mmCIF file of C-alpha atoms in Angstrom:
data_model
loop_
_atom_site.group_PDB
_atom_site.id
_atom_site.type_symbol
_atom_site.label_atom_id
_atom_site.label_comp_id
_atom_site.label_asym_id
_atom_site.label_seq_id
_atom_site.Cartn_x
_atom_site.Cartn_y
_atom_site.Cartn_z
ATOM 1 C CA MET A 744 0.000 0.000 0.000
ATOM 2 C CA SER A 745 1.237 3.482 -0.834
ATOM 3 C CA PRO A 746 2.658 5.514 2.062
ATOM 4 C CA ASN A 747 0.429 8.363 0.852
ATOM 5 C CA ALA A 748 -2.746 6.282 1.072
ATOM 6 C CA PRO A 749 -5.618 7.579 3.222
ATOM 7 C CA LEU A 750 -5.282 6.788 6.907
ATOM 8 C CA ASP A 751 -7.829 5.707 9.489
ATOM 9 C CA ILE A 752 -7.283 8.305 12.216
ATOM 10 C CA THR A 753 -8.998 8.315 15.589
ATOM 11 C CA MET A 754 -9.166 11.707 17.295
ATOM 12 C CA ILE A 755 -9.935 11.601 21.026
ATOM 13 C CA THR A 756 -10.959 15.011 22.299
ATOM 14 C CA THR A 757 -11.659 16.233 25.839
ATOM 15 C CA PRO A 758 -14.832 15.767 27.912
ATOM 16 C CA TRP A 759 -15.213 19.507 28.519
ATOM 17 C CA PHE A 760 -16.646 21.032 25.327
ATOM 18 C CA ALA A 761 -18.190 19.982 22.022
ATOM 19 C CA LEU A 762 -16.464 20.361 18.654
ATOM 20 C CA PRO A 763 -16.223 23.173 17.805
ATOM 21 C CA PRO A 764 -16.828 24.934 21.124
ATOM 22 C CA VAL A 765 -19.467 27.646 21.339
ATOM 23 C CA ALA A 766 -17.191 30.017 23.269
ATOM 24 C CA TYR A 767 -14.253 29.011 25.480
ATOM 25 C CA GLY A 768 -12.345 25.879 24.455
ATOM 26 C CA GLY A 769 -8.992 26.307 22.735
ATOM 27 C CA ILE A 770 -8.134 22.595 22.585
ATOM 28 C CA GLU A 771 -11.538 21.761 21.174
ATOM 29 C CA ALA A 772 -11.312 24.526 18.560
ATOM 30 C CA MET A 773 -7.943 23.181 17.412
ATOM 31 C CA CYS A 774 -9.308 19.608 17.282
ATOM 32 C CA ALA A 775 -12.294 20.664 15.180
ATOM 33 C CA GLU A 776 -10.043 22.452 12.690
ATOM 34 C CA LEU A 777 -7.654 19.518 12.510
ATOM 35 C CA VAL A 778 -10.428 16.966 11.938
ATOM 36 C CA ASP A 779 -11.915 18.964 9.070
ATOM 37 C CA GLY A 780 -8.503 19.593 7.526
ATOM 38 C CA LEU A 781 -7.616 15.898 7.630
ATOM 39 C CA VAL A 782 -10.950 14.867 6.096
ATOM 40 C CA GLU A 783 -10.405 17.376 3.302
ATOM 41 C CA LEU A 784 -7.022 15.745 2.646
ATOM 42 C CA GLY A 785 -8.838 12.457 2.074
ATOM 43 C CA HIS A 786 -8.248 10.732 5.412
ATOM 44 C CA ARG A 787 -10.921 8.874 7.368
ATOM 45 C CA VAL A 788 -11.306 10.448 10.802
ATOM 46 C CA THR A 789 -13.328 9.103 13.704
ATOM 47 C CA VAL A 790 -13.857 11.551 16.567
ATOM 48 C CA ILE A 791 -14.448 10.279 20.095
ATOM 49 C CA GLY A 792 -15.898 13.240 21.933
ATOM 50 C CA VAL A 793 -18.870 14.573 23.872
ATOM 51 C CA GLY A 794 -22.147 16.271 22.979
ATOM 52 C CA ARG A 795 -22.862 17.173 19.371
ATOM 53 C CA ASN A 796 -20.617 16.830 16.358
ATOM 54 C CA GLY A 797 -19.754 19.965 14.397
ATOM 55 C CA THR A 798 -16.960 18.430 12.326
ATOM 56 C CA LYS A 799 -16.679 16.548 9.024
ATOM 57 C CA GLY A 800 -15.504 13.409 10.791
ATOM 58 C CA ARG A 801 -17.448 10.383 11.930
ATOM 59 C CA PHE A 802 -18.489 11.012 15.531
ATOM 60 C CA ILE A 803 -18.901 8.731 18.537
ATOM 61 C CA ALA A 804 -19.986 10.363 21.801
ATOM 62 C CA THR A 805 -18.923 9.177 25.243
ATOM 63 C CA ASP A 806 -21.524 11.474 26.806
ATOM 64 C CA ASP A 807 -24.541 13.374 25.490
ATOM 65 C CA SER A 808 -23.462 16.571 27.238
ATOM 66 C CA PRO A 809 -20.055 18.231 27.675
ATOM 67 C CA ALA A 810 -18.893 18.580 31.279
ATOM 68 C CA GLY A 811 -18.447 22.349 30.785
ATOM 69 C CA SER A 812 -16.109 24.940 32.203
ATOM 70 C CA GLN A 813 -17.591 24.741 35.715
ATOM 71 C CA ARG A 814 -16.155 21.244 36.136
ATOM 72 C CA LEU A 815 -12.698 21.905 34.681
ATOM 73 C CA GLY A 816 -10.114 20.304 36.935
ATOM 74 C CA ASN A 817 -12.572 17.684 38.210
ATOM 75 C CA SER A 818 -11.155 14.208 37.580
ATOM 76 C CA GLY A 819 -14.558 12.546 37.254
ATOM 77 C CA PRO A 820 -15.363 13.593 33.660
ATOM 78 C CA GLU A 821 -11.803 12.798 32.508
ATOM 79 C CA VAL A 822 -11.776 9.290 33.976
ATOM 80 C CA LEU A 823 -15.244 8.428 32.673
ATOM 81 C CA HIS A 824 -14.412 9.785 29.213
ATOM 82 C CA ALA A 825 -11.164 7.787 29.080
ATOM 83 C CA ALA A 826 -12.875 4.558 30.134
ATOM 84 C CA ARG A 827 -15.608 4.906 27.525
ATOM 85 C CA ALA A 828 -13.125 5.968 24.850
ATOM 86 C CA ALA A 829 -11.045 2.838 25.549
ATOM 87 C CA ARG A 830 -14.101 0.691 24.956
ATOM 88 C CA VAL A 831 -14.820 2.466 21.656
ATOM 89 C CA LEU A 832 -11.202 2.068 20.531
ATOM 90 C CA ARG A 833 -11.435 -1.712 20.809
ATOM 91 C CA SER A 834 -14.034 -1.680 18.031
ATOM 92 C CA LEU A 835 -11.981 0.526 15.687
ATOM 93 C CA ASP A 836 -9.171 -0.375 13.302
ATOM 94 C CA SER A 837 -7.047 2.759 13.664
ATOM 95 C CA ASP A 838 -3.780 3.487 11.906
ATOM 96 C CA VAL A 839 -3.002 6.213 14.422
ATOM 97 C CA ILE A 840 -4.683 7.640 17.524
ATOM 98 C CA HIS A 841 -4.373 11.336 18.367
ATOM 99 C CA ASP A 842 -5.352 11.708 22.010
ATOM 100 C CA HIS A 843 -6.056 15.224 23.337
ATOM 101 C CA SER A 844 -7.455 14.052 26.665
ATOM 102 C CA THR A 845 -5.503 14.038 29.907
ATOM 103 C CA VAL A 846 -6.102 10.513 31.188
ATOM 104 C CA GLY A 847 -6.360 8.679 27.865
ATOM 105 C CA PRO A 848 -2.627 8.596 27.030
ATOM 106 C CA LEU A 849 -2.033 6.427 30.108
ATOM 107 C CA GLN A 850 -3.469 3.566 28.021
ATOM 108 C CA ALA A 851 -1.216 4.177 25.015
ATOM 109 C CA GLY A 852 1.110 1.274 25.835
ATOM 110 C CA GLN A 853 -1.796 -1.176 25.462
ATOM 111 C CA ARG A 854 -3.055 0.209 22.134
ATOM 112 C CA ARG A 855 -2.370 -1.504 18.820
ATOM 113 C CA ALA A 856 -1.858 1.786 16.952
ATOM 114 C CA PRO A 857 0.666 4.517 17.836
ATOM 115 C CA THR A 858 -0.674 7.346 20.008
ATOM 116 C CA VAL A 859 0.118 11.005 19.278
ATOM 117 C CA VAL A 860 -0.222 13.491 22.144
ATOM 118 C CA THR A 861 -0.147 17.256 21.599
ATOM 119 C CA ALA A 862 1.183 19.190 24.593
ATOM 120 C CA HIS A 863 -1.626 21.741 24.851
ATOM 121 C CA GLY A 864 -0.506 23.053 28.221
ATOM 122 C CA PRO A 865 2.688 23.736 30.133
ATOM 123 C CA VAL A 866 5.549 21.254 29.944
ATOM 124 C CA THR A 867 6.881 22.264 33.351
ATOM 125 C CA GLY A 868 5.674 21.325 36.829
ATOM 126 C CA GLU A 869 3.286 18.404 37.282
ATOM 127 C CA THR A 870 2.180 18.375 33.653
ATOM 128 C CA GLY A 871 5.770 18.150 32.468
ATOM 129 C CA ARG A 872 6.447 15.301 34.880
ATOM 130 C CA TYR A 873 3.367 13.536 33.529
ATOM 131 C CA TYR A 874 4.596 13.799 29.928
ATOM 132 C CA ARG A 875 8.004 12.486 30.995
ATOM 133 C CA ALA A 876 6.358 9.594 32.818
ATOM 134 C CA LEU A 877 4.500 8.627 29.638
ATOM 135 C CA GLY A 878 7.941 8.283 28.094
ATOM 136 C CA ASP A 879 8.198 6.356 24.845
ATOM 137 C CA THR A 880 4.650 4.953 24.966
ATOM 138 C CA VAL A 881 3.435 8.090 23.130
ATOM 139 C CA HIS A 882 4.638 10.418 20.388
ATOM 140 C CA MET A 883 4.704 13.959 21.776
ATOM 141 C CA VAL A 884 4.085 17.041 19.605
ATOM 142 C CA ALA A 885 4.935 20.574 20.732
ATOM 143 C CA LEU A 886 2.865 23.617 19.777
ATOM 144 C CA SER A 887 5.925 25.828 19.324
ATOM 145 C CA ARG A 888 9.702 25.783 19.302
ATOM 146 C CA ALA A 889 9.594 27.762 22.538
ATOM 147 C CA GLN A 890 7.578 25.036 24.229
ATOM 148 C CA GLN A 891 9.897 22.351 22.932
ATOM 149 C CA ALA A 892 12.947 24.224 24.194
ATOM 150 C CA GLN A 893 11.432 24.405 27.683
ATOM 151 C CA ALA A 894 11.587 20.623 28.020
ATOM 152 C CA PRO A 895 14.225 19.228 25.634
ATOM 153 C CA ASP A 896 14.358 15.969 27.586
ATOM 154 C CA ILE A 897 10.805 15.024 26.576
ATOM 155 C CA LEU A 898 10.781 12.569 23.647
ATOM 156 C CA TRP A 899 9.390 15.018 21.102
ATOM 157 C CA SER A 900 8.264 13.545 17.794
ATOM 158 C CA GLY A 901 7.422 16.859 16.166
ATOM 159 C CA GLN A 902 6.384 20.500 16.442
ATOM 160 C CA VAL A 903 3.272 21.848 14.745
ATOM 161 C CA HIS A 904 1.735 25.284 15.258
ATOM 162 C CA ASN A 905 -1.985 25.566 15.920
ATOM 163 C CA ALA A 906 -4.065 27.036 13.123
ATOM 164 C CA LEU A 907 -7.416 28.407 11.986
ATOM 165 C CA ARG A 908 -9.435 28.957 8.806
ATOM 166 C CA THR A 909 -8.364 32.433 7.779
ATOM 167 C CA ALA A 910 -11.378 32.724 5.487
ATOM 168 C CA HIS A 911 -13.729 32.258 8.460
ATOM 169 C CA TYR A 912 -12.445 35.393 10.179
ATOM 170 C CA PRO A 913 -13.861 38.791 9.167
ATOM 171 C CA TYR A 914 -11.283 41.197 7.799
ATOM 172 C CA ARG A 915 -11.640 44.880 8.664
ATOM 173 C CA ASP A 916 -9.117 47.579 7.782
ATOM 174 C CA ARG A 917 -10.951 50.413 9.532
ATOM 175 C CA LYS A 918 -10.521 49.974 13.255
ATOM 176 C CA GLY A 919 -12.271 51.452 16.267
ATOM 177 C CA ASP A 920 -10.779 53.688 18.934
ATOM 178 C CA HIS A 921 -10.456 50.928 21.559
ATOM 179 C CA VAL A 922 -7.893 48.228 22.284
ATOM 180 C CA LEU A 923 -8.795 44.680 23.267
ATOM 181 C CA PHE A 924 -7.850 42.085 25.844
ATOM 182 C CA LEU A 925 -9.393 38.678 25.087
ATOM 183 C CA GLY A 926 -8.625 35.631 27.220
ATOM 184 C CA ARG A 927 -8.938 34.116 30.663
ATOM 185 C CA ILE A 928 -9.209 36.684 33.421
ATOM 186 C CA ALA A 929 -6.127 35.490 35.265
ATOM 187 C CA ALA A 930 -2.883 36.857 36.663
ATOM 188 C CA ASP A 931 -0.714 34.898 34.223
ATOM 189 C CA LYS A 932 -2.535 36.587 31.331
ATOM 190 C CA GLY A 933 -1.523 40.048 32.528
ATOM 191 C CA VAL A 934 -4.970 41.665 32.378
ATOM 192 C CA HIS A 935 -3.900 44.406 34.804
ATOM 193 C CA LEU A 936 -0.951 45.264 32.549
ATOM 194 C CA ALA A 937 -3.273 45.550 29.558
ATOM 195 C CA ILE A 938 -5.520 47.996 31.415
ATOM 196 C CA ASP A 939 -2.547 50.070 32.597
ATOM 197 C CA ALA A 940 -1.032 50.214 29.099
ATOM 198 C CA ALA A 941 -4.292 51.213 27.431
ATOM 199 C CA ARG A 942 -4.893 53.904 30.040
ATOM 200 C CA GLU A 943 -1.380 55.299 29.586
ATOM 201 C CA ALA A 944 -1.897 55.297 25.804
ATOM 202 C CA GLY A 945 -5.130 57.272 26.287
ATOM 203 C CA LEU A 946 -7.402 54.640 24.773
ATOM 204 C CA PRO A 947 -10.367 52.740 26.198
ATOM 205 C CA ILE A 948 -9.994 48.990 26.565
ATOM 206 C CA THR A 949 -12.510 46.193 26.140
ATOM 207 C CA VAL A 950 -11.832 43.217 28.404
ATOM 208 C CA ALA A 951 -13.483 39.964 27.348
ATOM 209 C CA GLY A 952 -12.889 36.634 29.025
ATOM 210 C CA SER A 953 -14.049 33.965 31.407
ATOM 211 C CA ARG A 954 -13.807 34.254 35.192
ATOM 212 C CA ASN A 955 -14.472 30.654 36.159
ATOM 213 C CA ASP A 956 -11.460 29.889 38.336
ATOM 214 C CA PRO A 957 -12.121 30.647 42.040
ATOM 215 C CA ALA A 958 -8.342 30.729 42.585
ATOM 216 C CA GLU A 959 -8.210 33.939 40.539
ATOM 217 C CA GLN A 960 -10.667 35.792 42.771
ATOM 218 C CA PRO A 961 -7.949 37.424 44.930
ATOM 219 C CA TYR A 962 -6.296 38.690 41.733
ATOM 220 C CA ILE A 963 -9.589 40.049 40.431
ATOM 221 C CA GLU A 964 -10.354 41.807 43.721
ATOM 222 C CA GLY A 965 -6.842 43.016 44.407
ATOM 223 C CA GLU A 966 -5.595 44.023 40.947
ATOM 224 C CA LEU A 967 -8.532 44.403 38.582
ATOM 225 C CA ARG A 968 -11.343 45.881 40.648
ATOM 226 C CA PRO A 969 -9.224 48.929 41.671
ATOM 227 C CA ARG A 970 -8.502 49.528 37.974
ATOM 228 C CA THR A 971 -12.187 49.713 37.024
ATOM 229 C CA GLY A 972 -13.171 52.964 35.341
ATOM 230 C CA ASP A 973 -15.173 54.518 32.517
ATOM 231 C CA ASP A 974 -12.373 53.621 30.101
ATOM 232 C CA VAL A 975 -12.637 49.875 30.874
ATOM 233 C CA ARG A 976 -15.484 47.933 29.284
ATOM 234 C CA TRP A 977 -16.089 44.464 30.705
ATOM 235 C CA VAL A 978 -18.044 42.109 28.437
ATOM 236 C CA GLY A 979 -17.510 38.732 30.123
ATOM 237 C CA GLU A 980 -17.043 35.527 28.165
ATOM 238 C CA ALA A 981 -17.745 36.251 24.503
ATOM 239 C CA ASP A 982 -19.544 33.858 22.174
ATOM 240 C CA GLN A 983 -18.077 33.302 18.716
ATOM 241 C CA ARG A 984 -20.008 36.081 17.006
ATOM 242 C CA THR A 985 -19.139 38.650 19.671
ATOM 243 C CA LYS A 986 -15.512 37.527 19.742
ATOM 244 C CA LEU A 987 -15.097 37.981 15.995
ATOM 245 C CA ASP A 988 -16.637 41.447 16.115
ATOM 246 C CA LEU A 989 -14.350 42.472 18.965
ATOM 247 C CA LEU A 990 -11.253 41.127 17.212
ATOM 248 C CA ALA A 991 -12.062 42.811 13.898
ATOM 249 C CA SER A 992 -12.964 46.213 15.354
ATOM 250 C CA ALA A 993 -10.135 46.681 17.869
ATOM 251 C CA ARG A 994 -7.202 48.949 17.115
ATOM 252 C CA CYS A 995 -4.937 46.212 18.464
ATOM 253 C CA LEU A 996 -4.975 43.137 20.661
ATOM 254 C CA LEU A 997 -3.000 43.334 23.900
ATOM 255 C CA PHE A 998 -1.210 40.154 24.933
ATOM 256 C CA PRO A 999 0.927 41.026 28.006
ATOM 257 C CA ILE A 1000 1.434 37.382 28.898
ATOM 258 C CA GLN A 1001 3.110 36.561 32.224
ATOM 259 C CA TRP A 1002 4.117 32.968 31.534
ATOM 260 C CA GLU A 1003 5.730 30.936 28.785
ATOM 261 C CA GLU A 1004 2.516 30.441 26.821
ATOM 262 C CA PRO A 1005 3.107 27.571 24.350
ATOM 263 C CA PHE A 1006 0.778 29.025 21.717
ATOM 264 C CA GLY A 1007 -1.507 32.035 22.023
ATOM 265 C CA MET A 1008 -4.392 31.223 19.693
ATOM 266 C CA VAL A 1009 -5.953 34.657 20.188
ATOM 267 C CA MET A 1010 -2.930 36.262 18.509
ATOM 268 C CA ILE A 1011 -3.538 34.538 15.178
ATOM 269 C CA GLU A 1012 -7.285 35.134 15.536
ATOM 270 C CA ALA A 1013 -6.648 38.871 15.837
ATOM 271 C CA MET A 1014 -4.186 38.976 12.944
ATOM 272 C CA ALA A 1015 -6.603 37.020 10.734
ATOM 273 C CA CYS A 1016 -9.024 39.922 11.252
ATOM 274 C CA GLY A 1017 -6.346 42.413 10.217
ATOM 275 C CA THR A 1018 -5.740 43.448 13.821
ATOM 276 C CA PRO A 1019 -2.123 43.805 15.021
ATOM 277 C CA VAL A 1020 -0.847 42.420 18.316
ATOM 278 C CA VAL A 1021 1.060 44.216 21.072
ATOM 279 C CA ALA A 1022 2.637 41.604 23.319
ATOM 280 C CA LEU A 1023 5.362 40.860 25.807
ATOM 281 C CA ARG A 1024 8.256 38.650 24.724
ATOM 282 C CA ARG A 1025 7.261 35.393 26.397
ATOM 283 C CA GLY A 1026 6.727 31.874 25.115
ATOM 284 C CA SER A 1027 5.685 31.552 21.487
ATOM 285 C CA VAL A 1028 5.103 35.282 20.898
ATOM 286 C CA PRO A 1029 8.223 35.805 18.718
ATOM 287 C CA GLU A 1030 7.202 32.825 16.555
ATOM 288 C CA ILE A 1031 3.732 34.236 15.916
ATOM 289 C CA VAL A 1032 4.077 38.024 15.748
ATOM 290 C CA GLU A 1033 6.367 39.505 13.093
ATOM 291 C CA GLU A 1034 7.955 42.489 14.815
ATOM 292 C CA GLY A 1035 7.083 45.800 13.163
ATOM 293 C CA VAL A 1036 4.874 44.090 10.568
ATOM 294 C CA THR A 1037 1.998 42.354 12.355
ATOM 295 C CA GLY A 1038 2.574 43.888 15.768
ATOM 296 C CA PHE A 1039 5.106 44.903 18.368
ATOM 297 C CA ILE A 1040 6.941 42.703 20.863
ATOM 298 C CA CYS A 1041 7.943 44.448 24.079
ATOM 299 C CA ASP A 1042 10.537 43.391 26.609
ATOM 300 C CA HIS A 1043 8.990 45.305 29.507
ATOM 301 C CA PRO A 1044 5.413 46.336 30.428
ATOM 302 C CA ALA A 1045 6.499 49.992 30.429
ATOM 303 C CA GLU A 1046 6.979 49.727 26.639
ATOM 304 C CA LEU A 1047 3.415 48.612 25.902
ATOM 305 C CA ALA A 1048 1.777 52.046 25.818
ATOM 306 C CA GLN A 1049 4.238 53.421 23.286
ATOM 307 C CA ALA A 1050 3.746 50.340 21.116
ATOM 308 C CA ILE A 1051 -0.024 50.861 21.224
ATOM 309 C CA GLY A 1052 0.519 54.374 19.915
ATOM 310 C CA SER A 1053 2.433 53.025 16.925
ATOM 311 C CA VAL A 1054 0.016 50.352 15.665
ATOM 312 C CA ASP A 1055 -1.716 52.685 13.205
ATOM 313 C CA ARG A 1056 1.282 52.468 10.892
ATOM 314 C CA LEU A 1057 0.953 48.660 10.570
ATOM 315 C CA ASP A 1058 -0.833 47.217 7.532
ATOM 316 C CA PRO A 1059 -3.920 45.097 8.320
ATOM 317 C CA VAL A 1060 -3.376 43.210 5.046
ATOM 318 C CA ALA A 1061 0.038 42.070 6.262
ATOM 319 C CA CYS A 1062 -1.517 40.780 9.486
ATOM 320 C CA ARG A 1063 -4.033 38.631 7.668
ATOM 321 C CA GLY A 1064 -1.487 37.507 5.105
ATOM 322 C CA ARG A 1065 0.867 36.167 7.760
ATOM 323 C CA VAL A 1066 -1.883 34.001 9.224
ATOM 324 C CA HIS A 1067 -2.890 32.696 5.796
ATOM 325 C CA ARG A 1068 0.705 31.745 4.950
ATOM 326 C CA HIS A 1069 1.835 30.292 8.264
ATOM 327 C CA PHE A 1070 -1.142 29.483 10.508
ATOM 328 C CA ASP A 1071 -3.953 28.271 8.256
ATOM 329 C CA THR A 1072 -5.715 24.942 8.893
ATOM 330 C CA ASP A 1073 -4.443 23.423 5.649
ATOM 331 C CA ARG A 1074 -0.851 23.836 6.817
ATOM 332 C CA MET A 1075 -1.524 22.317 10.243
ATOM 333 C CA ALA A 1076 -3.454 19.363 8.812
ATOM 334 C CA ALA A 1077 -0.719 18.607 6.273
ATOM 335 C CA ALA A 1078 1.957 18.668 9.002
ATOM 336 C CA TYR A 1079 0.039 16.287 11.240
ATOM 337 C CA ALA A 1080 -0.815 14.027 8.293
ATOM 338 C CA ALA A 1081 2.909 13.777 7.467
ATOM 339 C CA LEU A 1082 3.621 12.831 11.078
ATOM 340 C CA TYR A 1083 0.851 10.202 11.086
ATOM 341 C CA GLN A 1084 2.121 8.722 7.825
ATOM 342 C CA GLN A 1085 5.627 8.363 9.214
ATOM 343 C CA LEU A 1086 4.314 6.694 12.331
ATOM 344 C CA ARG A 1087 2.049 4.379 10.352
ATOM 345 C CA TRP A 1088 4.612 3.251 7.814
ATOM 346 C CA GLY A 1089 7.830 3.628 9.760
ATOM 347 C CA HIS A 1090 6.494 2.786 13.191
ATOM 348 C CA GLN A 1091 8.421 0.436 15.432
ATOM 349 C CA HIS A 1092 7.279 -0.312 18.938
ATOM 350 C CA PRO A 1093 8.406 2.763 20.905
ATOM 351 C CA ARG A 1094 10.117 0.591 23.503
ATOM 352 C CA SER A 1095 12.562 -0.570 20.813
ATOM 353 C CA GLU A 1096 13.478 2.846 19.467
ATOM 354 C CA PRO A 1097 12.782 6.341 20.881
ATOM 355 C CA ALA A 1098 10.070 8.252 19.021
ATOM 356 C CA ALA A 1099 12.277 11.310 18.652
ATOM 357 C CA ARG A 1100 14.601 9.252 16.427
ATOM 358 C CA ILE A 1101 11.793 7.758 14.335
ATOM 359 C CA VAL A 1102 10.176 11.045 13.315
ATOM 360 C CA PRO A 1103 12.118 14.205 12.427
ATOM 361 C CA LEU A 1104 10.914 17.539 13.786
ATOM 362 C CA LEU A 1105 8.228 19.219 11.705
ATOM 363 C CA ARG A 1106 9.056 22.874 11.202
#
């Protein structure tokens, strides 16, 4: 059989949100895009997920309803989803399994097909120790070179940037007079820095995001509530329609991240709308934002306000063009398909040869 023949791919998503998610759900949004991209390449994709199916793949649900953001961090939905997914897998003849769940990869050593795991979160702390413990039973994929560099001892099999359908994002070259923060309302996202920078630049800011983590309440009360004013518009968690309107109309997106974010999806969403990004130099930011072309990358929060004042000279067409060339779904799907093909046709049992030596890095 040809090494370019269609593959039978099983995509295991999380128990938290449907595909695609209605609002919050970065992992699920990426999964939905990847499934559709792979189907369009001619591969057969079976999705094991929850709730409804909004993808082009064949869908098998482990639960009629997603667990939702209120139960994030609860082990119950993860364990139940993994157990039911394992039962479904026994009835499938998969060439490769791409598991985006947390608990599911623990079963990779007992699966007939190779398991790919994308590191959607941090690769330090407990999560990093978990990935190391999985060892050579899985084939790890990093979201960025920055993430990969944080944990070079993990057996990485590849690196593939997240992506979106550029054509699905509204382009607007005439922007409003406000700047935008869009993301979780959390200290590591630097919301307070965004408000301070916008205020110093003399522009109102719209803050949109979820506030579901009780652990962030001291930050909200101590740092954000004192910064409330007429120049700060709070809109809460935005649905897809509202999010797209906010991204397209903003003068720029502020991304003053306070941790080594492996991939900031909101940055490519903004650029797809022709909206530049003003960010701090952390994590994947230098891989996503082209300095002086699609935004400005600052080394210190004190530089953010001046950068905001300079965004008018950036070309919205260049912002959208960068996403189309480097971060479109077709590119992501092709990169993962190449990885799957190598695993399918060149796969040896991972205990006999480390995955990082079987598959070269995908750039």
